[in-house]
CSV table of C-alpha atoms in Angstrom, one decimal:
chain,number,residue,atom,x,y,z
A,4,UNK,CA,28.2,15.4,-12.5
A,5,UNK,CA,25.3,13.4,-14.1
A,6,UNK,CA,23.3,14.7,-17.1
A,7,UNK,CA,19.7,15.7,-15.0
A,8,UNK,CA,16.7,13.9,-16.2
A,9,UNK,CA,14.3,15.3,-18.6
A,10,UNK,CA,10.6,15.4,-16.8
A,11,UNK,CA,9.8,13.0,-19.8
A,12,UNK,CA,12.9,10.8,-18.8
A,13,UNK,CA,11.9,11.1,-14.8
A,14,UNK,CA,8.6,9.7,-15.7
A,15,UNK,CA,9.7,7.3,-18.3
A,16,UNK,CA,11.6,6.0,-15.1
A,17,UNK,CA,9.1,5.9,-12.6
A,18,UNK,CA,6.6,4.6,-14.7
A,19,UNK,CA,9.7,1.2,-15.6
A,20,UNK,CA,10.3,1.2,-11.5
A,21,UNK,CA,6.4,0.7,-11.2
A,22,UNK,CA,6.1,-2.1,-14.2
A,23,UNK,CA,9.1,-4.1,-12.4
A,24,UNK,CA,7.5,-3.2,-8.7
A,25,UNK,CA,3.9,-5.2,-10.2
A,26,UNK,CA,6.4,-8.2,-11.2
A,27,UNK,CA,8.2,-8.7,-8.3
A,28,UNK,CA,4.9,-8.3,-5.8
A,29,UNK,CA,3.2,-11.2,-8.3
A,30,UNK,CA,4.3,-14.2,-6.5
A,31,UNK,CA,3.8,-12.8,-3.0
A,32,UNK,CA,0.3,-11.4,-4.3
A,33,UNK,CA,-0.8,-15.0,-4.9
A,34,UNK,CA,1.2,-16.6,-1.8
A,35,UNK,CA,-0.8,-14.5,0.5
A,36,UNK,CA,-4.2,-15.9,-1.3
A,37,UNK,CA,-3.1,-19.2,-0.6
A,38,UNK,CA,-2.4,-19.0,2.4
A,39,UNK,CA,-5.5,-17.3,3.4
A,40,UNK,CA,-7.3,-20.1,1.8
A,41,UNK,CA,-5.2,-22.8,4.0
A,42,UNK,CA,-6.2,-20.9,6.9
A,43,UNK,CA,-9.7,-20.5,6.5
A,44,UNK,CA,-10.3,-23.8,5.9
A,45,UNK,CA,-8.1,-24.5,9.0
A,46,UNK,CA,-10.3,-22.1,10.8
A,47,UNK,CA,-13.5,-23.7,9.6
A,48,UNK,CA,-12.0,-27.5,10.6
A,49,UNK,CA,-11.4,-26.4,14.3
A,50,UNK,CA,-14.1,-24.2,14.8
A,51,UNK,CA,-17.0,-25.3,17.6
A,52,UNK,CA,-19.4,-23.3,16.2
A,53,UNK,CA,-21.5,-24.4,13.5
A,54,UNK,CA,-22.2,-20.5,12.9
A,55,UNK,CA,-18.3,-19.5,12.5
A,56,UNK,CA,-17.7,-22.4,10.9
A,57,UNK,CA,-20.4,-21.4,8.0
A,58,UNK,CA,-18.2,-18.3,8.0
A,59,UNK,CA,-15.2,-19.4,7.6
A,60,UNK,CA,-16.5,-21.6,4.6
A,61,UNK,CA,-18.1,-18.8,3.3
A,62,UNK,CA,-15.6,-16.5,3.8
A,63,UNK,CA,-13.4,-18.9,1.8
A,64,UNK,CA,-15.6,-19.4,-0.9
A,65,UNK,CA,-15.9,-15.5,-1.7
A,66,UNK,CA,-11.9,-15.2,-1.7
A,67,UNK,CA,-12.1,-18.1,-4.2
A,68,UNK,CA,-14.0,-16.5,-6.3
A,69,UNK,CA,-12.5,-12.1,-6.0
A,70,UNK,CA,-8.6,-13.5,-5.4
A,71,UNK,CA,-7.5,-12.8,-9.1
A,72,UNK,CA,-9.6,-9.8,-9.9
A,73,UNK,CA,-8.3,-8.5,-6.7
A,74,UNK,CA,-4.6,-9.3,-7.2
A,75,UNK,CA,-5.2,-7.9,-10.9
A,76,UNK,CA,-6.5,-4.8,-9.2
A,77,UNK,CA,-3.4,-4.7,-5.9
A,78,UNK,CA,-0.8,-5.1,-8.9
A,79,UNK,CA,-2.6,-2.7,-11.2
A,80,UNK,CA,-2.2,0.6,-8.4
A,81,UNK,CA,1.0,-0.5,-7.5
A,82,UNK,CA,2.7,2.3,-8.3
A,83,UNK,CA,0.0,5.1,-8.4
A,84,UNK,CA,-0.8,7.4,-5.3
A,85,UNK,CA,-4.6,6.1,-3.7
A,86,UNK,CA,-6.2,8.5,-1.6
A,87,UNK,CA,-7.5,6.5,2.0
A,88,UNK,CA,-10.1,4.2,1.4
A,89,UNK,CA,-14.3,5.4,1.7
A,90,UNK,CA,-16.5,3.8,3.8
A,91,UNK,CA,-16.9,0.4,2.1
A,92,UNK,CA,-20.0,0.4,-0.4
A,93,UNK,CA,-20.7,-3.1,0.3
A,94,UNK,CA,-22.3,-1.8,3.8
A,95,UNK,CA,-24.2,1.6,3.3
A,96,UNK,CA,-27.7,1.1,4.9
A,97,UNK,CA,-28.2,3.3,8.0
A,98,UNK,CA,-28.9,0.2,10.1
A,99,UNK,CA,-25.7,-0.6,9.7
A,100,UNK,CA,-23.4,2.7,10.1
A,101,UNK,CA,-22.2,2.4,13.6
A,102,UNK,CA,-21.1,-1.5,12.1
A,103,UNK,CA,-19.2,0.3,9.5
A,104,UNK,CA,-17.9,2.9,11.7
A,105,UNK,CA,-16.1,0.2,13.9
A,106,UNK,CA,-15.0,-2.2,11.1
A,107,UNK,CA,-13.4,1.3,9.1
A,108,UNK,CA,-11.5,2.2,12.6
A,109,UNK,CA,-10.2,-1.6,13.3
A,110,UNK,CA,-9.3,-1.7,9.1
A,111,UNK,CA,-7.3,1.9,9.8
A,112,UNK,CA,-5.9,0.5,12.9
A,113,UNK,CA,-4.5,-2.6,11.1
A,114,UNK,CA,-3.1,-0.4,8.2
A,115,UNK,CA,-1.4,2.0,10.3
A,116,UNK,CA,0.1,-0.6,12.4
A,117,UNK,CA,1.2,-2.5,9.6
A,118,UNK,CA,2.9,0.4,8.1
A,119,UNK,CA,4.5,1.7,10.9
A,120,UNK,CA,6.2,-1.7,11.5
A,121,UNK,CA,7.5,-1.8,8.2
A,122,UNK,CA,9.0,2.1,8.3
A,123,UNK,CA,10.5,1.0,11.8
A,124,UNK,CA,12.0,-1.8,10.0
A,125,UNK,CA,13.0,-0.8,7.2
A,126,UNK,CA,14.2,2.9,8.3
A,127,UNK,CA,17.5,3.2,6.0
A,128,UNK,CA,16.0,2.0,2.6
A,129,UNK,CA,12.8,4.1,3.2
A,130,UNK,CA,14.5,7.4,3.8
A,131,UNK,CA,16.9,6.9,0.9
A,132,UNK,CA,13.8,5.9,-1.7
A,133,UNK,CA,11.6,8.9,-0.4
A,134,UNK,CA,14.9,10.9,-1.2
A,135,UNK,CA,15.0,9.8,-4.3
A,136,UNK,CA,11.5,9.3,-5.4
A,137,UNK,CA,10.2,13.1,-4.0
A,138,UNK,CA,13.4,14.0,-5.9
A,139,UNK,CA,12.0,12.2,-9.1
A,140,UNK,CA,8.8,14.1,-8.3
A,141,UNK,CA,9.9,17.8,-7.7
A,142,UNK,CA,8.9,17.3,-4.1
A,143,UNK,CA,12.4,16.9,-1.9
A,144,UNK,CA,10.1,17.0,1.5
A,145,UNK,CA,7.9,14.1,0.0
A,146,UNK,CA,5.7,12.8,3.0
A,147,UNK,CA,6.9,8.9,3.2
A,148,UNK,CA,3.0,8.2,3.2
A,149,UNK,CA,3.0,9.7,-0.5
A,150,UNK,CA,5.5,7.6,-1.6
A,151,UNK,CA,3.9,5.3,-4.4
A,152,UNK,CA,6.7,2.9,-3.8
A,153,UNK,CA,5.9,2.9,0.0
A,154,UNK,CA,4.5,0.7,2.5
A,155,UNK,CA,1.5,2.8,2.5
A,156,UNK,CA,0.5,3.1,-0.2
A,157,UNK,CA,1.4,-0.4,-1.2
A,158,UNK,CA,-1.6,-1.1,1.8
A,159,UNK,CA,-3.6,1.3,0.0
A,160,UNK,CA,-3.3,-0.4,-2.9
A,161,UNK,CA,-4.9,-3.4,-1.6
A,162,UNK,CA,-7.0,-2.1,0.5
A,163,UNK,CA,-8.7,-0.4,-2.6
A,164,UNK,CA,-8.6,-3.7,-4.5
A,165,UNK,CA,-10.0,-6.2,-1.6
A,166,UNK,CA,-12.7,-3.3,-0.3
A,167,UNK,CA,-15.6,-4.6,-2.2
A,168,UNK,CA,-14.7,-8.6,-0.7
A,169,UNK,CA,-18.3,-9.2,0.8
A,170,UNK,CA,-16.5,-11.1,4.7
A,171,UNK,CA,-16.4,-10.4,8.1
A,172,UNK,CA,-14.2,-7.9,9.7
A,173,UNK,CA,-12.4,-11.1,11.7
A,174,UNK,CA,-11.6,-12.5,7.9
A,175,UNK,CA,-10.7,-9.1,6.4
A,176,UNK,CA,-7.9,-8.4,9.5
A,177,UNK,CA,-6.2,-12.1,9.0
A,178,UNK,CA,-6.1,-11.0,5.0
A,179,UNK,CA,-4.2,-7.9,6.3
A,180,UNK,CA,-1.6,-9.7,8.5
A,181,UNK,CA,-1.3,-11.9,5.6
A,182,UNK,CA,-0.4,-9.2,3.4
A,183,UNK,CA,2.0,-7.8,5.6
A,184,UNK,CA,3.6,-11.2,6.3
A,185,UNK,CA,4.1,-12.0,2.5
A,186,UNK,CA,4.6,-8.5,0.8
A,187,UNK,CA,5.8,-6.3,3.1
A,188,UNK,CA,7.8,-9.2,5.0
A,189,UNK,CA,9.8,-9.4,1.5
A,190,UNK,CA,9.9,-6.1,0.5
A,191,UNK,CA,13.4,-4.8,2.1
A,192,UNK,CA,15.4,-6.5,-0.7
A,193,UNK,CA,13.0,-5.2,-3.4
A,194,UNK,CA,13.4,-1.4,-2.2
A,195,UNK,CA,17.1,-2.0,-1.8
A,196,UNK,CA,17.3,-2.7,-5.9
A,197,UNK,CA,15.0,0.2,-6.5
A,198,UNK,CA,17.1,2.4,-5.1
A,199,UNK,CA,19.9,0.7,-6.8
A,200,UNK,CA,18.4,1.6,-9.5
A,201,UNK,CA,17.3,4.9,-9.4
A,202,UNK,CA,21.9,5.5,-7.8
A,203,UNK,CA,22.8,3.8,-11.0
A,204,UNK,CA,20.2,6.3,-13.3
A,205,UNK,CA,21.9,9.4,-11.2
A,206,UNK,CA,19.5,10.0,-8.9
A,207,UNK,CA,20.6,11.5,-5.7
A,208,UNK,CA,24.2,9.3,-5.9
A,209,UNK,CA,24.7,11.3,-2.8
A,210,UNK,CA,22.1,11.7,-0.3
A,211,UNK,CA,21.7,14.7,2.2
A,212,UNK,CA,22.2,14.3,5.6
A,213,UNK,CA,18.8,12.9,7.3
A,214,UNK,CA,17.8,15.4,9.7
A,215,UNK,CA,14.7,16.1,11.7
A,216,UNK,CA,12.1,18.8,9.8
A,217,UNK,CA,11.4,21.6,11.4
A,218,UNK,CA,7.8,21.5,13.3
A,219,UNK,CA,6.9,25.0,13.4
A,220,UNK,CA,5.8,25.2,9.6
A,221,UNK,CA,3.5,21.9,10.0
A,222,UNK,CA,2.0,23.2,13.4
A,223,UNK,CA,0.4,26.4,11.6
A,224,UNK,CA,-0.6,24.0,8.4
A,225,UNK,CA,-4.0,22.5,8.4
A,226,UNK,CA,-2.2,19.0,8.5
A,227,UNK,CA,-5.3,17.3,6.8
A,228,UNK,CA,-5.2,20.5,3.8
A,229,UNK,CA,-1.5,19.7,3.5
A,230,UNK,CA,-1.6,16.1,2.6
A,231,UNK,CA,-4.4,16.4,0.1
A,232,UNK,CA,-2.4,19.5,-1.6
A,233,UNK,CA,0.8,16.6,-1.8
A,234,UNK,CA,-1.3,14.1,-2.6
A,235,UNK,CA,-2.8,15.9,-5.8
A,236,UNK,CA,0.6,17.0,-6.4
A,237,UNK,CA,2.6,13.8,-6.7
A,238,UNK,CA,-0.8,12.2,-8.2
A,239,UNK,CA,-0.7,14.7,-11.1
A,240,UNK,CA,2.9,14.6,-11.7
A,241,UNK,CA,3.0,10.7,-12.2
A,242,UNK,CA,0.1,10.8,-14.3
A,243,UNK,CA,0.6,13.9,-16.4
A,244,UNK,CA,3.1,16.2,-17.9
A,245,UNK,CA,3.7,17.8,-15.3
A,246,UNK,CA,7.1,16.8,-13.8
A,247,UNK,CA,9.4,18.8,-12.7
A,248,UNK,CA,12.7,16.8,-12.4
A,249,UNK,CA,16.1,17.9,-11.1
A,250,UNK,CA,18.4,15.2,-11.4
């Protein structure tokens, strides 16, 4: 049997997993800026309107000018555990709630769809690197959601970093389905060598048999108290000493 990880060594691993994560999500980080440019100013070209056109122009100019602060910022919480994204703070006037209302809902909308693509996708890999990761963590029933490696909270991630980008919803939502053409469209053989990785460091060589959790115990849970206790949890225990690792 393999020699379990110290919580020092656990972290020490996580914390190389995360470094290589930000170098191999570098190229498709930029790819998806330049693309976006190329679009908008495809966009702008075609458009009819002299309005959307102004938009588009604009639109392009401010992604100029945020792209490398906010793919310094996406590669910098890669890695870490991001709670949802606020209401942005670009738009907090009260004229202008029931706007932010509907742009948060159709932003959540994208995320969740994007996500749940990936998961369906990417079924196999996923469950094994939850496995392994919640194992990591001291947390074998790790919510996929949680998962710092994951789809979600990769979106997180750059949801956080592109939430101050002063466009239009119609901009913001193309930036999304860039970001899950370019890094999430490549990501399967990236989590394939994590979890090489983590097999080859001994953790969970052999994984359990993937059956479904029982409901009952998450029908009498506050489901919204739940998360937020799993989400300090796995927060503070990549962070801090915390770590309780059975390897």
């Amino acid at each position: 049997a393999p020699t379990p990880l110290s919580p020092d060594a656990a972290r020490q691993l996580l914390a190389e997993l995360a470094t290589w994560l930000r170098g191999r999500l570098r190229v498709p980080a930029k790819t998806l800026f330049d693309t976006l440019d190329d679009s908008l100013f495809e966009l702008a070209e075609h458009s009819t309107s002299s309005e959307r056109q102004q938009q588009y122009f604009d639109g392009m100019r401010e992604c100029r000018r945020r792209r490398e602060e906010i793919e310094r910022d996406f590669l910098a919480r890669v890695g870490r555990v991001s709670a949802p994204v606020a209401s942005p703070a670009r738009r907090t006037d009260q004229d202008n709630l029931a706007l932010v209302g509907h742009e948060e809902l159709e932003e959540n909308l994208a995320i969740t769809s994007m996500v749940s693509r990936t998961k369906q996708r990417l079924q196999s890999p996923l469950f094994a690197l939850d496995q392994r990761v919640g194992h990591l963590l001291g947390e074998p029933e790790l919510e996929d959601d949680l998962n710092p490696f994951g789809p979600a909270q990769l979106c997180q991630a750059f949801r956080h970093a592109a939430a101050n980008l002063e466009v239009s919803l119609e901009i913001r939502l193309i930036m999304f389905k860039l970001f899950e053409r370019h890094v999430l469209g490549g990501i399967e053989p990236v989590y394939g060598d994590i979890n090489i990785r983590l097999t080859n460091a001994g953790v969970l060589q052999t994984l359990p048999t993937r059956v479904k959790r029982d409901a009952a115990p998450a029908q009498q849970r506050d489901p919204a108290a739940h998360h937020q206790r799993l989400h300090h949890l796995v927060e503070r225990r990549l962070t801090a000493g915390h770590l309780q690792a059975h390897v």
